[in-house]
PDB file of C-alpha atoms in Angstrom:
ATOM      1  CA  MET A   1       0.000   0.000   0.000  1.00  0.00           C
ATOM      2  CA  THR A   2       1.231   3.474  -0.820  1.00  0.00           C
ATOM      3  CA  THR A   3       0.095   6.927   0.094  1.00  0.00           C
ATOM      4  CA  VAL A   4       0.561   9.405  -2.717  1.00  0.00           C
ATOM      5  CA  ASN A   5       1.693  12.956  -2.088  1.00  0.00           C
ATOM      6  CA  ASP A   6       3.667  13.525  -5.278  1.00  0.00           C
ATOM      7  CA  PRO A   7       2.723  16.584  -7.373  1.00  0.00           C
ATOM      8  CA  ALA A   8       3.648  14.618 -10.502  1.00  0.00           C
ATOM      9  CA  VAL A   9       0.758  12.246  -9.786  1.00  0.00           C
ATOM     10  CA  THR A  10      -2.465  13.745 -11.040  1.00  0.00           C
ATOM     11  CA  ALA A  11      -6.066  12.593 -11.233  1.00  0.00           C
ATOM     12  CA  GLU A  12      -5.367  11.668 -14.854  1.00  0.00           C
ATOM     13  CA  ASN A  13      -2.400   9.372 -14.145  1.00  0.00           C
ATOM     14  CA  PHE A  14      -3.295   8.128 -10.641  1.00  0.00           C
ATOM     15  CA  ASP A  15      -4.739   4.778 -11.784  1.00  0.00           C
ATOM     16  CA  GLN A  16      -1.823   4.096 -14.128  1.00  0.00           C
ATOM     17  CA  ARG A  17       0.650   4.895 -11.356  1.00  0.00           C
ATOM     18  CA  ASN A  18      -0.919   2.263  -9.108  1.00  0.00           C
ATOM     19  CA  LYS A  19      -0.586  -0.331 -11.871  1.00  0.00           C
ATOM     20  CA  ILE A  20       3.079   0.629 -12.232  1.00  0.00           C
ATOM     21  CA  VAL A  21       3.560   0.075  -8.482  1.00  0.00           C
ATOM     22  CA  LEU A  22       1.966  -3.379  -8.845  1.00  0.00           C
ATOM     23  CA  ASP A  23       4.256  -4.211 -11.786  1.00  0.00           C
ATOM     24  CA  GLU A  24       7.355  -2.999  -9.930  1.00  0.00           C
ATOM     25  CA  TRP A  25       6.461  -5.050  -6.858  1.00  0.00           C
ATOM     26  CA  SER A  26       5.940  -8.077  -9.077  1.00  0.00           C
ATOM     27  CA  ASP A  27       9.290  -7.564 -10.811  1.00  0.00           C
ATOM     28  CA  ILE A  28      11.083  -7.449  -7.472  1.00  0.00           C
ATOM     29  CA  HIS A  29       9.218 -10.247  -5.702  1.00  0.00           C
ATOM     30  CA  GLY A  30       7.789 -12.328  -8.539  1.00  0.00           C
ATOM     31  CA  LYS A  31       4.387 -14.005  -8.607  1.00  0.00           C
ATOM     32  CA  SER A  32       2.566 -10.971  -9.984  1.00  0.00           C
ATOM     33  CA  ASP A  33      -0.723 -12.855 -10.016  1.00  0.00           C
ATOM     34  CA  ARG A  34      -0.556 -12.997  -6.193  1.00  0.00           C
ATOM     35  CA  CYS A  35       0.201  -9.305  -5.645  1.00  0.00           C
ATOM     36  CA  MET A  36      -2.088  -6.444  -4.661  1.00  0.00           C
ATOM     37  CA  SER A  37      -1.361  -2.731  -4.822  1.00  0.00           C
ATOM     38  CA  ILE A  38      -3.398  -0.055  -3.060  1.00  0.00           C
ATOM     39  CA  SER A  39      -2.738   3.648  -3.548  1.00  0.00           C
ATOM     40  CA  ILE A  40      -4.424   6.378  -1.530  1.00  0.00           C
ATOM     41  CA  SER A  41      -4.189  10.108  -2.203  1.00  0.00           C
ATOM     42  CA  ARG A  42      -5.740  12.479   0.279  1.00  0.00           C
ATOM     43  CA  GLN A  43      -5.071  15.488  -1.969  1.00  0.00           C
ATOM     44  CA  LEU A  44      -6.662  13.891  -5.029  1.00  0.00           C
ATOM     45  CA  ARG A  45      -9.359  12.209  -2.953  1.00  0.00           C
ATOM     46  CA  ARG A  46      -8.663   8.931  -4.770  1.00  0.00           C
ATOM     47  CA  ILE A  47      -8.078   5.303  -3.903  1.00  0.00           C
ATOM     48  CA  ARG A  48      -7.145   2.551  -6.326  1.00  0.00           C
ATOM     49  CA  ILE A  49      -6.784  -1.206  -5.826  1.00  0.00           C
ATOM     50  CA  ASP A  50      -5.144  -3.423  -8.444  1.00  0.00           C
ATOM     51  CA  TYR A  51      -4.308  -7.113  -8.156  1.00  0.00           C
ATOM     52  CA  GLY A  52      -3.231 -10.126 -10.132  1.00  0.00           C
ATOM     53  CA  ALA A  53      -5.227 -13.046 -11.516  1.00  0.00           C
ATOM     54  CA  PHE A  54      -4.778 -15.284  -8.476  1.00  0.00           C
ATOM     55  CA  VAL A  55      -6.144 -12.598  -6.156  1.00  0.00           C
ATOM     56  CA  LEU A  56      -9.019 -12.035  -8.606  1.00  0.00           C
ATOM     57  CA  ARG A  57     -10.135 -15.615  -7.905  1.00  0.00           C
ATOM     58  CA  LEU A  58     -10.459 -14.643  -4.227  1.00  0.00           C
ATOM     59  CA  LEU A  59     -11.642 -11.047  -4.531  1.00  0.00           C
ATOM     60  CA  SER A  60     -13.987  -9.938  -7.297  1.00  0.00           C
ATOM     61  CA  ASP A  61     -13.902  -6.430  -8.699  1.00  0.00           C
ATOM     62  CA  ASP A  62     -17.428  -5.898  -7.320  1.00  0.00           C
ATOM     63  CA  GLU A  63     -16.308  -6.951  -3.841  1.00  0.00           C
ATOM     64  CA  ALA A  64     -13.287  -4.630  -4.006  1.00  0.00           C
ATOM     65  CA  LYS A  65     -15.466  -1.711  -5.142  1.00  0.00           C
ATOM     66  CA  ALA A  66     -17.973  -2.365  -2.348  1.00  0.00           C
ATOM     67  CA  ILE A  67     -15.169  -2.414   0.231  1.00  0.00           C
ATOM     68  CA  VAL A  68     -13.824   0.899  -1.066  1.00  0.00           C
ATOM     69  CA  GLU A  69     -17.297   2.458  -0.933  1.00  0.00           C
ATOM     70  CA  ASN A  70     -18.367   0.966   2.420  1.00  0.00           C
ATOM     71  CA  GLN A  71     -15.129   0.778   4.412  1.00  0.00           C
ATOM     72  CA  PHE A  72     -12.495   3.178   3.106  1.00  0.00           C
ATOM     73  CA  LYS A  73     -14.487   6.155   1.849  1.00  0.00           C
ATOM     74  CA  PRO A  74     -16.880   6.815   4.765  1.00  0.00           C
ATOM     75  CA  SER A  75     -13.962   7.300   7.173  1.00  0.00           C
ATOM     76  CA  PHE A  76     -11.934   9.241   4.610  1.00  0.00           C
ATOM     77  CA  LYS A  77     -14.822  11.694   4.216  1.00  0.00           C
ATOM     78  CA  GLN A  78     -14.547  12.367   7.946  1.00  0.00           C
ATOM     79  CA  ASP A  79     -10.743  12.822   7.679  1.00  0.00           C
ATOM     80  CA  LEU A  80     -10.246   9.552   9.570  1.00  0.00           C
ATOM     81  CA  PHE A  81      -7.643   8.166   7.185  1.00  0.00           C
ATOM     82  CA  TYR A  82      -6.020   5.698   9.574  1.00  0.00           C
ATOM     83  CA  ALA A  83      -9.383   4.241  10.611  1.00  0.00           C
ATOM     84  CA  GLY A  84     -10.605   4.041   7.011  1.00  0.00           C
ATOM     85  CA  THR A  85      -7.423   2.370   5.856  1.00  0.00           C
ATOM     86  CA  SER A  86      -7.476  -0.101   8.743  1.00  0.00           C
ATOM     87  CA  ASN A  87     -11.162  -0.914   8.212  1.00  0.00           C
ATOM     88  CA  GLY A  88     -10.708  -1.301   4.471  1.00  0.00           C
ATOM     89  CA  LEU A  89      -7.628  -3.512   4.711  1.00  0.00           C
ATOM     90  CA  ASN A  90      -9.271  -5.710   7.327  1.00  0.00           C
ATOM     91  CA  GLU A  91     -12.361  -6.128   5.162  1.00  0.00           C
ATOM     92  CA  LEU A  92     -10.247  -6.930   2.091  1.00  0.00           C
ATOM     93  CA  MET A  93      -8.420  -9.667   4.009  1.00  0.00           C
ATOM     94  CA  ASN A  94     -11.636 -10.998   5.568  1.00  0.00           C
ATOM     95  CA  THR A  95     -13.248 -11.212   2.135  1.00  0.00           C
ATOM     96  CA  ILE A  96     -10.236 -13.006   0.667  1.00  0.00           C
ATOM     97  CA  ARG A  97     -10.195 -15.466   3.595  1.00  0.00           C
ATOM     98  CA  LYS A  98     -13.943 -16.071   3.221  1.00  0.00           C
ATOM     99  CA  ASN A  99     -13.535 -16.829  -0.479  1.00  0.00           C
ATOM    100  CA  ILE A 100     -10.742 -19.395  -0.041  1.00  0.00           C
ATOM    101  CA  LYS A 101     -12.136 -22.834  -0.855  1.00  0.00           C
ATOM    102  CA  PHE A 102     -10.492 -25.802   0.835  1.00  0.00           C
TER     103      PHE A 102
END
C-alpha cells in the first residue's frame, strides 16, 4: 500500500501509477498474479486497488469496489484516514479469507 503525495501524480495518471507500483512489486518479488497494490491520495481524494489473476479468484472487482465504498471512503470523508485504511484492509483480508475454498 502506498500513500501518494507527489505533485507529478495527477487525477489523470493516478490509476496508471498504481498499476506501475503493482508491476514494480511483481518484478522485485515475482508471482505478480498474487500481488495487490493499493494507492491512496488524500489530496486527489482517490483510492485505487489493483491485483493479479490469483487474487481475482479470491476477490472480485465488485467486492473490491464495495469495500472501497463501504469501508475506506466513509472514514476518509470524515478525515479519519487511519481508521478508514485499517477498516478497508481488514475487510479486504476478511473477504479473501472467506472466499478461499479448501
